[in-house]
Short mmCIF file of C-alpha atoms in Angstrom, two decimals:
data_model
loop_
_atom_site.label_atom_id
_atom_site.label_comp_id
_atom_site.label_asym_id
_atom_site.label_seq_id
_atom_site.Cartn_x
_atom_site.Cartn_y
_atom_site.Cartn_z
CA UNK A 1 1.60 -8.36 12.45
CA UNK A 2 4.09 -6.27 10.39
CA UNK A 3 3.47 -7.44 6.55
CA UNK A 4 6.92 -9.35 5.51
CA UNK A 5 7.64 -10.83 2.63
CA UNK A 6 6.65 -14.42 1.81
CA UNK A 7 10.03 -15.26 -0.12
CA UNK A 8 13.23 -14.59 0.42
CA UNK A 9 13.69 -10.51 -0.69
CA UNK A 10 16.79 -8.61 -1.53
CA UNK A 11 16.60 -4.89 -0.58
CA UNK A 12 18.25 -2.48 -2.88
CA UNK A 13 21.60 -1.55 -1.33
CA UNK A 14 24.50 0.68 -1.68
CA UNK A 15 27.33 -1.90 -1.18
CA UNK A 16 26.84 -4.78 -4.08
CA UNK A 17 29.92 -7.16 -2.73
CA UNK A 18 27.80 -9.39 -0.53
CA UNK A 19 24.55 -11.19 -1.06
CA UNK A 20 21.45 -10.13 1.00
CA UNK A 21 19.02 -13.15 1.47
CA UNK A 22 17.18 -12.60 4.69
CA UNK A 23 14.40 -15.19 5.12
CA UNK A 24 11.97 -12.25 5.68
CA UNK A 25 12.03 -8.59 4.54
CA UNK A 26 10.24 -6.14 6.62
CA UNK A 27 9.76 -2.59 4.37
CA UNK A 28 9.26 -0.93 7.63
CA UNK A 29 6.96 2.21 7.86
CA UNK A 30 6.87 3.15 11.14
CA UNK A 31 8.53 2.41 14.97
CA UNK A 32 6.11 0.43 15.57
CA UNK A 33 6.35 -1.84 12.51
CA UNK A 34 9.99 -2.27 13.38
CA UNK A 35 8.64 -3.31 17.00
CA UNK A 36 6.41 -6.20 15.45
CA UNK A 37 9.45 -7.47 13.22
CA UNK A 38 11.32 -7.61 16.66
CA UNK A 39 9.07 -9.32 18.19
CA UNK A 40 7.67 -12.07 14.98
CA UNK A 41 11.89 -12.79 14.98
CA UNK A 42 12.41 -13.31 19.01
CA UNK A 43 9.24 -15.60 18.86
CA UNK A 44 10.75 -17.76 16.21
CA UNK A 45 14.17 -17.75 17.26
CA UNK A 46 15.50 -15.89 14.22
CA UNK A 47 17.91 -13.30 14.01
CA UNK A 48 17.71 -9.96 13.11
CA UNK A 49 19.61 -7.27 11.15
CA UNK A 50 18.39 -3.46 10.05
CA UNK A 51 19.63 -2.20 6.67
CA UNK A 52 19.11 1.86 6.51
CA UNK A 53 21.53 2.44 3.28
CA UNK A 54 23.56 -0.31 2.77
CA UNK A 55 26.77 2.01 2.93
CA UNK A 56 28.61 0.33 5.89
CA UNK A 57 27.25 -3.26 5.40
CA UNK A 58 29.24 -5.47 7.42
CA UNK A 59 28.99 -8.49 4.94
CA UNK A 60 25.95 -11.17 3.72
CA UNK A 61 22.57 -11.53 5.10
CA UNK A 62 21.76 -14.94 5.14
CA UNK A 63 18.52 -15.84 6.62
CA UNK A 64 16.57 -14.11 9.78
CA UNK A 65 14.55 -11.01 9.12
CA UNK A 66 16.07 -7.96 7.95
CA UNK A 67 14.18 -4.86 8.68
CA UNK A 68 14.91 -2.17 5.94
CA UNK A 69 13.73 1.29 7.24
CA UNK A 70 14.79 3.51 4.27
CA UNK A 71 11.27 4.78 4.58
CA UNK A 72 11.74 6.35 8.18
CA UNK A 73 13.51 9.21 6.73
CA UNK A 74 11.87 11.61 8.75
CA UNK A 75 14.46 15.10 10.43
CA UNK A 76 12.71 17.40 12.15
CA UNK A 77 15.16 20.58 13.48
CA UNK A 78 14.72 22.73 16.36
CA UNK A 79 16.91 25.48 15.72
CA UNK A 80 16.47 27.29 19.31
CA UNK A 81 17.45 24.14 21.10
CA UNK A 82 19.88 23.51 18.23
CA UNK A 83 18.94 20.28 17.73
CA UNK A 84 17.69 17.49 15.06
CA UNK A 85 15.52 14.52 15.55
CA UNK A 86 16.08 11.67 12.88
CA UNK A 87 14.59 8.69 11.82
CA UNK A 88 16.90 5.27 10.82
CA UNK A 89 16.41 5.77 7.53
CA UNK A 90 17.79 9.43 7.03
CA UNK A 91 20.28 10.06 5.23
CA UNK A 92 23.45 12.97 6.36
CA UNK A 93 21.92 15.10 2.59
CA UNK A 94 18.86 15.63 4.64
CA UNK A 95 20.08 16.99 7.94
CA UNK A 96 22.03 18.92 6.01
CA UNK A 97 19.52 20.33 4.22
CA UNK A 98 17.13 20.59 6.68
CA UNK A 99 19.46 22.44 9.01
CA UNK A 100 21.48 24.73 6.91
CA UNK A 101 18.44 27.32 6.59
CA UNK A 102 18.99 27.87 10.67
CA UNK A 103 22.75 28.27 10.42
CA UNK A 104 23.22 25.30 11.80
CA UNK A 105 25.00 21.56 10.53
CA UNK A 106 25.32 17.98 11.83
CA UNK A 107 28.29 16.25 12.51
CA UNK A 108 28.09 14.28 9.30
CA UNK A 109 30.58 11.94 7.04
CA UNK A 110 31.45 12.90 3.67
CA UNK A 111 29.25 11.02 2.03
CA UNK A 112 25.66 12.58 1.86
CA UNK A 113 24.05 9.41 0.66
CA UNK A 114 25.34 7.74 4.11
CA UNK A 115 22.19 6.64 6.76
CA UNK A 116 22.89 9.24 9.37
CA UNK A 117 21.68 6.59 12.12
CA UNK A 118 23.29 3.88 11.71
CA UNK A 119 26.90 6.26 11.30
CA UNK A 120 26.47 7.69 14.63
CA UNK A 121 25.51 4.55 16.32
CA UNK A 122 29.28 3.25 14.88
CA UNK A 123 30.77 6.26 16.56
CA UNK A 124 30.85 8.57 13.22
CA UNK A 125 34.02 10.45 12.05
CA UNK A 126 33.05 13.12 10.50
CA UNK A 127 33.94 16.11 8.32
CA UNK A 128 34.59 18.53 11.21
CA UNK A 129 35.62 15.78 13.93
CA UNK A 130 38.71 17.75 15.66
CA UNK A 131 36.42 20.51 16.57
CA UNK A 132 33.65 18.50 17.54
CA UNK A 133 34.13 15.16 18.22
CA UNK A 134 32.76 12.36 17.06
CA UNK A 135 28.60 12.43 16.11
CA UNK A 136 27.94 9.85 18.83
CA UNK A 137 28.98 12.30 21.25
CA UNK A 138 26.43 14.85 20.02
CA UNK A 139 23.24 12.25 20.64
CA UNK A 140 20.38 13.59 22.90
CA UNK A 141 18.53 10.67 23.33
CA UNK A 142 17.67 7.20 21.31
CA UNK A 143 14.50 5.19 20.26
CA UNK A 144 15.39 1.46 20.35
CA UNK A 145 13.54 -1.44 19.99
CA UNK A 146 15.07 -4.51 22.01
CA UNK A 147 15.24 -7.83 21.93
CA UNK A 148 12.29 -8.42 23.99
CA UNK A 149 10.24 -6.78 21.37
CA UNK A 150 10.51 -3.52 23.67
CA UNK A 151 10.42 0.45 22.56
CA UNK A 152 12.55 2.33 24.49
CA UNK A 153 12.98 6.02 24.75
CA UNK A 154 16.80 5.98 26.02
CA UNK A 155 18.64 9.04 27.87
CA UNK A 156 21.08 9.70 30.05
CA UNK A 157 18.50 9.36 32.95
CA UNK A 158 16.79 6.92 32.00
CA UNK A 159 18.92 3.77 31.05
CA UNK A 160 21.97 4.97 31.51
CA UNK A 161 23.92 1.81 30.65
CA UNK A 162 22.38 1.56 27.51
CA UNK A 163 22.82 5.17 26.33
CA UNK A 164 26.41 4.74 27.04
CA UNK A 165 26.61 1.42 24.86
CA UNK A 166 24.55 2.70 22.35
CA UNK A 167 26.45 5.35 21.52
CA UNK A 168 29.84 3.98 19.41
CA UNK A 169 28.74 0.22 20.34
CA UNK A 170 27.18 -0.45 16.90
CA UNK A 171 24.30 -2.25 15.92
CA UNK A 172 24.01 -5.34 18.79
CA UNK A 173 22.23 -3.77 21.25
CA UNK A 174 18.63 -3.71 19.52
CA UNK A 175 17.32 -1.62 16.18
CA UNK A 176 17.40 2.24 16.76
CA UNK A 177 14.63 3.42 14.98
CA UNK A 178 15.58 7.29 15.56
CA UNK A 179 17.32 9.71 17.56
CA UNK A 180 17.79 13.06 18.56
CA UNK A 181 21.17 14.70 18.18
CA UNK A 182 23.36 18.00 18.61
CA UNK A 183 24.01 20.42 15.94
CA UNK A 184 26.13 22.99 15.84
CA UNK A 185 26.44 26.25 14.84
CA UNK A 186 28.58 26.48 10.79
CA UNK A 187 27.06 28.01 7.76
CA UNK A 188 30.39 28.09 5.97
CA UNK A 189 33.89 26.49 6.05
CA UNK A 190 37.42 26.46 4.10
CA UNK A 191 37.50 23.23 2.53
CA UNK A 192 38.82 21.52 -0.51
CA UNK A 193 41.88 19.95 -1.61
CA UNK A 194 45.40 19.80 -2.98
CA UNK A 195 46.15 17.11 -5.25
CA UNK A 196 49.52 15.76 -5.62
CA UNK A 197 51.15 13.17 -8.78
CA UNK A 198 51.45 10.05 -6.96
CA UNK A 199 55.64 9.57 -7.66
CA UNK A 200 55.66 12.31 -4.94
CA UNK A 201 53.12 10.15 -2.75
CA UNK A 202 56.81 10.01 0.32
CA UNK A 203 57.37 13.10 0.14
CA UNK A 204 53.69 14.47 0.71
CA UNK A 205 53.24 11.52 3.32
CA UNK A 206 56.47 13.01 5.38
CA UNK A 207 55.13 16.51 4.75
CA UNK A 208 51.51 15.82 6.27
CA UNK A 209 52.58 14.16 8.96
CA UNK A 210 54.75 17.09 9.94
CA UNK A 211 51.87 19.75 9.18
CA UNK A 212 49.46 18.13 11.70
CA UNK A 213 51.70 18.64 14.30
CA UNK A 214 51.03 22.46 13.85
CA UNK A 215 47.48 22.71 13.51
CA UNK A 216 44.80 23.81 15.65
CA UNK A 217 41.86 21.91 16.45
CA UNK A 218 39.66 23.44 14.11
CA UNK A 219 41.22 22.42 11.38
CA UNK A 220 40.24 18.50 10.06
CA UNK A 221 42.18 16.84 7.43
CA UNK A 222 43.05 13.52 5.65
CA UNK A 223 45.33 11.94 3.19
CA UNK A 224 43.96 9.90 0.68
CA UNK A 225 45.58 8.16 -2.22
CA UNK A 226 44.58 5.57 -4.79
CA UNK A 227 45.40 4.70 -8.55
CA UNK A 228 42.27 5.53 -10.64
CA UNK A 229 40.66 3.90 -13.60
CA UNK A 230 40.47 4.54 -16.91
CA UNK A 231 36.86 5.87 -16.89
CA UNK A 232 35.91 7.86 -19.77
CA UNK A 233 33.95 9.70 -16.81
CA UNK A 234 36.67 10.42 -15.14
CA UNK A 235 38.93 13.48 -16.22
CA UNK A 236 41.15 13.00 -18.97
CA UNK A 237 44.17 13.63 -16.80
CA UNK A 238 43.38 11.31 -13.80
CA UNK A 239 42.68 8.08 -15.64
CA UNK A 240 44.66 5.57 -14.99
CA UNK A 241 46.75 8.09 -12.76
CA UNK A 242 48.01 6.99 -9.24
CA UNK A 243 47.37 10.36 -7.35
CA UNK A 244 47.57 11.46 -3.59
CA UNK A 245 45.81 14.27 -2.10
CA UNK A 246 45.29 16.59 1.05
CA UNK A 247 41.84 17.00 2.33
CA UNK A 248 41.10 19.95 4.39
CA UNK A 249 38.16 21.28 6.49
CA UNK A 250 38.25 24.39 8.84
CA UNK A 251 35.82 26.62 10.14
CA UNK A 252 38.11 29.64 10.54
CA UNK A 253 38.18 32.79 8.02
CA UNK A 254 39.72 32.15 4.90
CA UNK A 255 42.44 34.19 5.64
CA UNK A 256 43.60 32.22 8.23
CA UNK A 257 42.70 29.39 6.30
CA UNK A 258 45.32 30.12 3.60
CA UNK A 259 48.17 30.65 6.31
CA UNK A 260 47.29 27.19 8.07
CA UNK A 261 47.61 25.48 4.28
CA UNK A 262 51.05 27.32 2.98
CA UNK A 263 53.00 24.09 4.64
CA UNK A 264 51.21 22.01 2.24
CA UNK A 265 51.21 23.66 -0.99
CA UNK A 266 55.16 24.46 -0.06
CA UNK A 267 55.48 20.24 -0.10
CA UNK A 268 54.83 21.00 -4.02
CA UNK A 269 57.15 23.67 -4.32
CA UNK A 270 59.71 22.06 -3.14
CA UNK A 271 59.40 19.00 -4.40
CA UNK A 272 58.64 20.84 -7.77
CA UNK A 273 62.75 21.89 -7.95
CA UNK A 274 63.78 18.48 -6.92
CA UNK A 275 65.58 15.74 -8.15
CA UNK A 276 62.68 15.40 -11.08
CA UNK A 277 62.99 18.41 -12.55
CA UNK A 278 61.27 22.32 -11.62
CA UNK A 279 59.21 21.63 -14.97
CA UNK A 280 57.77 18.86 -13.22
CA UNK A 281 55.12 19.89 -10.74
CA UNK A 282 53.52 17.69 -8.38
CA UNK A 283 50.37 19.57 -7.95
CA UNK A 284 47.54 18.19 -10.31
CA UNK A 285 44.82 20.51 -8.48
CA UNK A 286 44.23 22.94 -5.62
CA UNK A 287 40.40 23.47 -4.45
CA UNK A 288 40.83 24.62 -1.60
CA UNK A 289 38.44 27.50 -1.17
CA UNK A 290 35.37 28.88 1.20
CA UNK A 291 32.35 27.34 0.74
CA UNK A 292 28.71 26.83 2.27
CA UNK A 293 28.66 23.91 4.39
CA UNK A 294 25.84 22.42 2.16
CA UNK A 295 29.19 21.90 -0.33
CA UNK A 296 30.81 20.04 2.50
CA UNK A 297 30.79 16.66 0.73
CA UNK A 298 33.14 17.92 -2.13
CA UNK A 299 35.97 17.75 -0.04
CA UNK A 300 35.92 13.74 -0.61
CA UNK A 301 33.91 13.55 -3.82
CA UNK A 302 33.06 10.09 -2.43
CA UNK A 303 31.66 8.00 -5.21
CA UNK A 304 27.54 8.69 -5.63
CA UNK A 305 26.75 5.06 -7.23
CA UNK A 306 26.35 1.66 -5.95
CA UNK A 307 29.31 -0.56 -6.09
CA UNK A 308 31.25 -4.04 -4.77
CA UNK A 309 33.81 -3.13 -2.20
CA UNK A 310 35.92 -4.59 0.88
CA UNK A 311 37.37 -2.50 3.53
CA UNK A 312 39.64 -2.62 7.23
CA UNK A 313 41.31 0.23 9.12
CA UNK A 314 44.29 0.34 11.56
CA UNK A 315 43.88 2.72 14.32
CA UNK A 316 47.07 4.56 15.31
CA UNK A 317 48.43 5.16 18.39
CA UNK A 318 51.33 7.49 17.39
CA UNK A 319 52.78 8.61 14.06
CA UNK A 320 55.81 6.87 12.16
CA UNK A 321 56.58 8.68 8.74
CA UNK A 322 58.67 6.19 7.31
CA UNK A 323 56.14 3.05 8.43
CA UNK A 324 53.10 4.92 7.20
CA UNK A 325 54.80 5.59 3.59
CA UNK A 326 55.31 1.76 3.57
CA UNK A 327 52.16 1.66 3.94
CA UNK A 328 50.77 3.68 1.03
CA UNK A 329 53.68 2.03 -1.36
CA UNK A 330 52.03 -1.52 -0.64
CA UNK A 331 48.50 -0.23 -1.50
CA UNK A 332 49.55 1.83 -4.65
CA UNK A 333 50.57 1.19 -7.95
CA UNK A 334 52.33 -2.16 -7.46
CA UNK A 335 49.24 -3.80 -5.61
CA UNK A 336 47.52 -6.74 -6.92
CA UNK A 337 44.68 -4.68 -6.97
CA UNK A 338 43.00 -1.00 -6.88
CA UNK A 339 42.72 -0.04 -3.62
CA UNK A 340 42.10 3.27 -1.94
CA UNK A 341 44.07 4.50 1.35
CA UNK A 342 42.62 6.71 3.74
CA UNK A 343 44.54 8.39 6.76
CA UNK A 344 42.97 10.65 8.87
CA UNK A 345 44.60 13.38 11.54
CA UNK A 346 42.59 12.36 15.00
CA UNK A 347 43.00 14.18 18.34
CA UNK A 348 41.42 17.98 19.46
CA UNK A 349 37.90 16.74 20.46
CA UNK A 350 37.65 13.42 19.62
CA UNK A 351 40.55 12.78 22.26
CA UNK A 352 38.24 15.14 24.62
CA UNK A 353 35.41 13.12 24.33
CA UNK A 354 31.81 14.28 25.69
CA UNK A 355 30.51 15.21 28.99
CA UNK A 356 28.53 11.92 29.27
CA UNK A 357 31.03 9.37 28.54
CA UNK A 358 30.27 6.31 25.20
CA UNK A 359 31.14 3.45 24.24
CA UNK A 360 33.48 5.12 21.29
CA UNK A 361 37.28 3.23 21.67
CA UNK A 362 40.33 4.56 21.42
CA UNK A 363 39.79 8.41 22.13
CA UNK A 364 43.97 8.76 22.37
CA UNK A 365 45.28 7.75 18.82
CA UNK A 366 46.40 10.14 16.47
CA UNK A 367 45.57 8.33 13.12
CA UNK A 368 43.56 6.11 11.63
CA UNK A 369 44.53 4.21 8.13
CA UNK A 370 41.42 3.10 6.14
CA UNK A 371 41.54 0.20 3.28
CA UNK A 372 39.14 0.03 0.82
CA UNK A 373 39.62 -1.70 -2.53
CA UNK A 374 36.52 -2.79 -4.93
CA UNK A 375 35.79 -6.23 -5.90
CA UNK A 376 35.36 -6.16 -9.22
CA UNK A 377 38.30 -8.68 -10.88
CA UNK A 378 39.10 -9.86 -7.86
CA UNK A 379 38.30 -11.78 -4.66
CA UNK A 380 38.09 -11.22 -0.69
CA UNK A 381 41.04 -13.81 -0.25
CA UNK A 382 43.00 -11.69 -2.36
CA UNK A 383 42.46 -8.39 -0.99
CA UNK A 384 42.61 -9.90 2.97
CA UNK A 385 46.46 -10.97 1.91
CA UNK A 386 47.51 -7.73 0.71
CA UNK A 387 45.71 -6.05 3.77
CA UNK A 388 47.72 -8.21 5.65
CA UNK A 389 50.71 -7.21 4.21
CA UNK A 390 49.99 -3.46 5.30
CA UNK A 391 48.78 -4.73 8.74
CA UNK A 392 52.21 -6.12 9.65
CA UNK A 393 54.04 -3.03 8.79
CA UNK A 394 51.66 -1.01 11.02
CA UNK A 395 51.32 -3.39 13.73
CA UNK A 396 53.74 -1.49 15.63
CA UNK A 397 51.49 1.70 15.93
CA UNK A 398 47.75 -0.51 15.87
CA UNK A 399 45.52 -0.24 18.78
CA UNK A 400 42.53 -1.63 17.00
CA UNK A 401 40.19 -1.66 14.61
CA UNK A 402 37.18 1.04 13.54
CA UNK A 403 33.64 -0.45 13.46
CA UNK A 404 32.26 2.41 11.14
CA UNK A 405 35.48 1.11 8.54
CA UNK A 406 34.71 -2.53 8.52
CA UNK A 407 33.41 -2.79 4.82
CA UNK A 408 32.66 -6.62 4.54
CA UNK A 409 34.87 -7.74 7.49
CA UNK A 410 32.43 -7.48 10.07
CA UNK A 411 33.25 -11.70 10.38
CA UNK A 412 36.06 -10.10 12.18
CA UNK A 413 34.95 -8.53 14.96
CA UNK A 414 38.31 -8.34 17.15
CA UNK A 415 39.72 -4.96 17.93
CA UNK A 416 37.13 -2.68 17.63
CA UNK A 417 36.60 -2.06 21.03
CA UNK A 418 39.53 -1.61 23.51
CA UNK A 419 38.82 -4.77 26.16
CA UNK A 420 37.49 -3.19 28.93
CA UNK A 421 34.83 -1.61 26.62
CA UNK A 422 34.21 -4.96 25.26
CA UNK A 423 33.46 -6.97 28.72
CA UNK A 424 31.12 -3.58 29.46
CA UNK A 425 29.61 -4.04 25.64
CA UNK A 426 29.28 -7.40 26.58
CA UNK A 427 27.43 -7.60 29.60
CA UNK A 428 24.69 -5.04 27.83
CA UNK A 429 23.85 -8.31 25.45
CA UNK A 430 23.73 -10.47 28.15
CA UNK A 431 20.74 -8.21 29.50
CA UNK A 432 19.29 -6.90 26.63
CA UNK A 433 19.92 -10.00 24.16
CA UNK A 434 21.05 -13.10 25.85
CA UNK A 435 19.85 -14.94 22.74
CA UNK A 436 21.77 -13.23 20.59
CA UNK A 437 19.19 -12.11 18.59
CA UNK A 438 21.32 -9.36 17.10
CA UNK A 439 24.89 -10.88 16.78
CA UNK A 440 26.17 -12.59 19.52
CA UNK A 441 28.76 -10.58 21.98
CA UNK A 442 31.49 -8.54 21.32
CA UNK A 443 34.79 -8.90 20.70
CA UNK A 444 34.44 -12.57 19.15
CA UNK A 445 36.47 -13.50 16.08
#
C-alpha cells in the first residue's frame, strides 16, 4: 500500500483562496503509487482528487484522498516523431525547455509554472492557439488510472470513448498520470505588447475588436486590463494605475509582424490628438519584438508567486463592441474590488478542431472574457455579485462557461460543456465511475 499520511496534510499549492484538508495525502512517486491511492479510496468509499500545481484549483478539498504528483515531473522528447511524453506533475517551463534545443515547442499557457497535464486535460488555450488549436487536440495517447483501481494506456484505438472524453472533459474521468502529446515546429515568434492608459480602455476595446477581424490565423492575441496596486515592486509608473493592454503572438517574420500590428499602435495615435489633448499619449509601453519561444511567457508576465484568487469566464459567441466595453467599465476602476479582465480572439484552429474529434465545447465562438480578481480584502460573495453584474450584460453573446477558467467556482459546474457533450461526458462516469469517485456527473449545479 501507497504510504499516506496519517493526519490530515495540506500540500503546498499555487492558489491560497481555498483550504486543502484531504483526509489522506498521497506524495505520489510513481504510476503505480497513484494506482494504489485509487484503489485504498474505491475500497473505502472515499473520494478522490489529484493536485499537480495548484494553478487551476477548482475550490476546497475537504476530506477523501488527494493524490499530489508534483514529483512525476518527468518529459521525455522525441524530436524525429516530434513529440513529448509528460508526467502529471510537469510543469509547461519544462517542455519548454526540454524541447526548444530540437526546434520544437508545446502548445503551452502563459504561465510556465502551470502543470502541463492537468491544462490539456481542461482543453488548454494556449499562447499560439489560432494556429494550432487547442493542446488537447495535440494528445497522442493518455495513462489513466480509473476508478476501478485500473491503469490504462488510452488511444484512439484502444478506448476510443475515453480518449475522446479525456481530452477537454477535465478531471472526472480517473487521474492521468501522463501523456504523450504533439509538438510543433517554432524556435522563435513576434510577441509582446502594447500598453495603453486605462481612460482610453473604449477606445482600445472598439479598436481590437475591429483589428481581429483582419488577422490571419497565425496571429494570437488578447486584451487584458486591470487596475494595479501600489507595490513598491511594481514600476513606479503602473502603481495604482488602471491600464489596458494588447497581447500579441505570431509566428510570422517580424516584418510582417510590424504590418499586422500598425492598426493597433494607430488606436494610440489617434486617440493621442483627441479630445484629451496630443500631449497626452495613451501608450505607456510597446514590447512588441522577436523573441525565442523560450521568452514566450513574457507576453502575459503572469504573476510567478502564490496567491488567493477567484475566477469565471463567459464564452462568446459573436462580438458586440459596445457590450464588451460595458464589460471592462464594470470590472475597472469603479469595482468594489481589483479584478483582472481577460478577452481572448478565438477562431483559426481552435474552430477547426483535430482530426480525431474531443470533448473540447464550443469550437465556434469568437471570444472568451476571463474574471479573475484576488481575495485579499474581500470575500467570494462579493466578487460572485459583481461577476454577476458583468454576466448579465454579456448574456446576450454567452454560450458557456470554460473549465480551464473556473478559479474557485468549480461548485458551479453548469455551462462548461455544450449539452450534448455533457449527456456523452456523462455516460463515460456512469461506466468508468458510477460511484462517483471523482465528482459526480457533469453538468450538475
Amino acid at each position: 500500500m501507497v504510504s499516506a499520511s496519517v493526519e490530515p496534510a495540506e500540500p503546498a499549492t499555487f492558489q491560497t483562496g481555498f483550504p486543502i484538508r484531504p483526509d489522506r495525502l498521497v506524495e505520489a512517486a510513481t504510476a503505480e503509487d497513484v494506482r494504489e491511492a485509487v484503489a485504498y479510496a474505491a475500497g473505502r468509499g472515499l473520494r478522490v482528487a489529484a493536485h499537480a500545481s495548484g494553478h487551476g484549483l477548482p475550490g476546497p478539498v475537504e476530506g477523501g484522498v488527494l493524490i499530489a504528483t508534483r514529483a512525476l515531473d518527468s518529459v521525455t522528447v522525441d524530436p524525429v516523431r516530434r513529440t513529448a511524453r509528460i508526467g502529471a506533475g510537469t510543469s509547461w517551463g519544462r517542455v519548454i525547455e526540454a524541447a526548444a534545443p530540437h526546434g520544437l515547442a508545446p502548445l503551452n499557457g502563459s504561465s510556465p509554472s502551470v502543470g502541463a497535464v492537468s491544462y490539456t486535460l481542461g482543453g488548454g488555450l494556449g499562447v499560439l492557439a489560432r494556429e494550432f488549436g487547442y493542446a488537447a487536440d495535440q494528445v497522442r495517447s493518455l495513462d489513466v488510472v480509473t476508478a476501478d483501481g485500473i491503469a490504462r494506456r488510452v488511444t484512439p484505438e484502444r478506448e476510443p470513448e475515453l480518449f475522446w472524453g479525456l481530452r477537454g472533459g477535465g478531471h472526472r474521468l480517473g487521474v492521468v498520470t501522463g501523456l504523450e502529446t504533439g509538438l510543433v515546429a517554432v524556435e522563435r515568434l513576434y510577441g509582446g505588447s502594447i500598453v495603453f492608459d486605462g481612460r482610453w480602455a473604449a477606445e482600445v476595446v472598439r479598436g481590437y475588436l475591429e483589428w481581429t477581424r483582419t488577422v490571419p490565423d497565425t496571429l494570437t492575441s488578447s486584451l487584458a486590463a486591470l487596475v494595479y496596486p501600489e507595490l513598491p515592486q511594481l514600476p513606479e509608473e503602473l502603481r495604482g494605475r488602471y491600464v489596458i493592454s494588447v497581447r500579441v503572438a505570431f509566428t510570422g517574420d517580424v516584418a510582417e509582424g510590424e504590418r499586422l500590428v500598425a492598426p493597433l499602435r494607430a488606436i494610440g495615435a489617434a486617440a493621442s490628438i483627441g479630445s484629451r489633448g496630443a500631449a497626452d499619449s495613451p501608450v505607456l509601453g510597446d514590447s512588441l519584438r522577436e523573441m525565442p519561444y523560450t521568452e514566450s511567457h513574457t507576453i502575459h508576465s503572469d504573476p510567478p508567486f502564490p496567491h488567493a484568487y477567484y475566477g469565471d469566464s463567459a464564452v462568446l459567441g459573436a462580438a458586440d463592441a459596445e457590450r464588451t466595453v460595458r464589460a471592462f467599465e464594470l470590472a475597472g476602476p469603479r469595482a468594489p474590488m481589483m479584478t483582472v479582465v481577460q478577452f481572448n480572439h478565438l477562431g483559426g484552429a481552435l474552430a477547426a478542431g483535430p482530426d480525431v474529434p474531443n470533448a473540447v465545447p464550443y469550437r465556434d465562438a469568437r471570444f472568451l472574457l476571463r474574471l479573475l480578481s484576488p481575495l485579499d480584502g474581500t470575500d467570494v460573495a462579493s466578487v460572485r455579485a459583481l461577476y454577476g453584474e458583468v454576466g448579465r450584460v454579456l448574456e446576450p453573446l454567452t454560450v458557456g462557461r470554460s473549465l480551464n477558467f473556473s478559479f474557485g467556482g468549480g461548485d458551479r459546474t453548469a455551462g462548461f460543456h455544450e449539452a450534448e457533450t455533457a449527456k456523452r461526458l456523462a455516460g463515460l462516469v456512469s461506466q468508468y465511475d458510477p460511484a462517483g469517485l471523482f465528482g459526480g456527473p457533469y453538468g450538475a449545479g
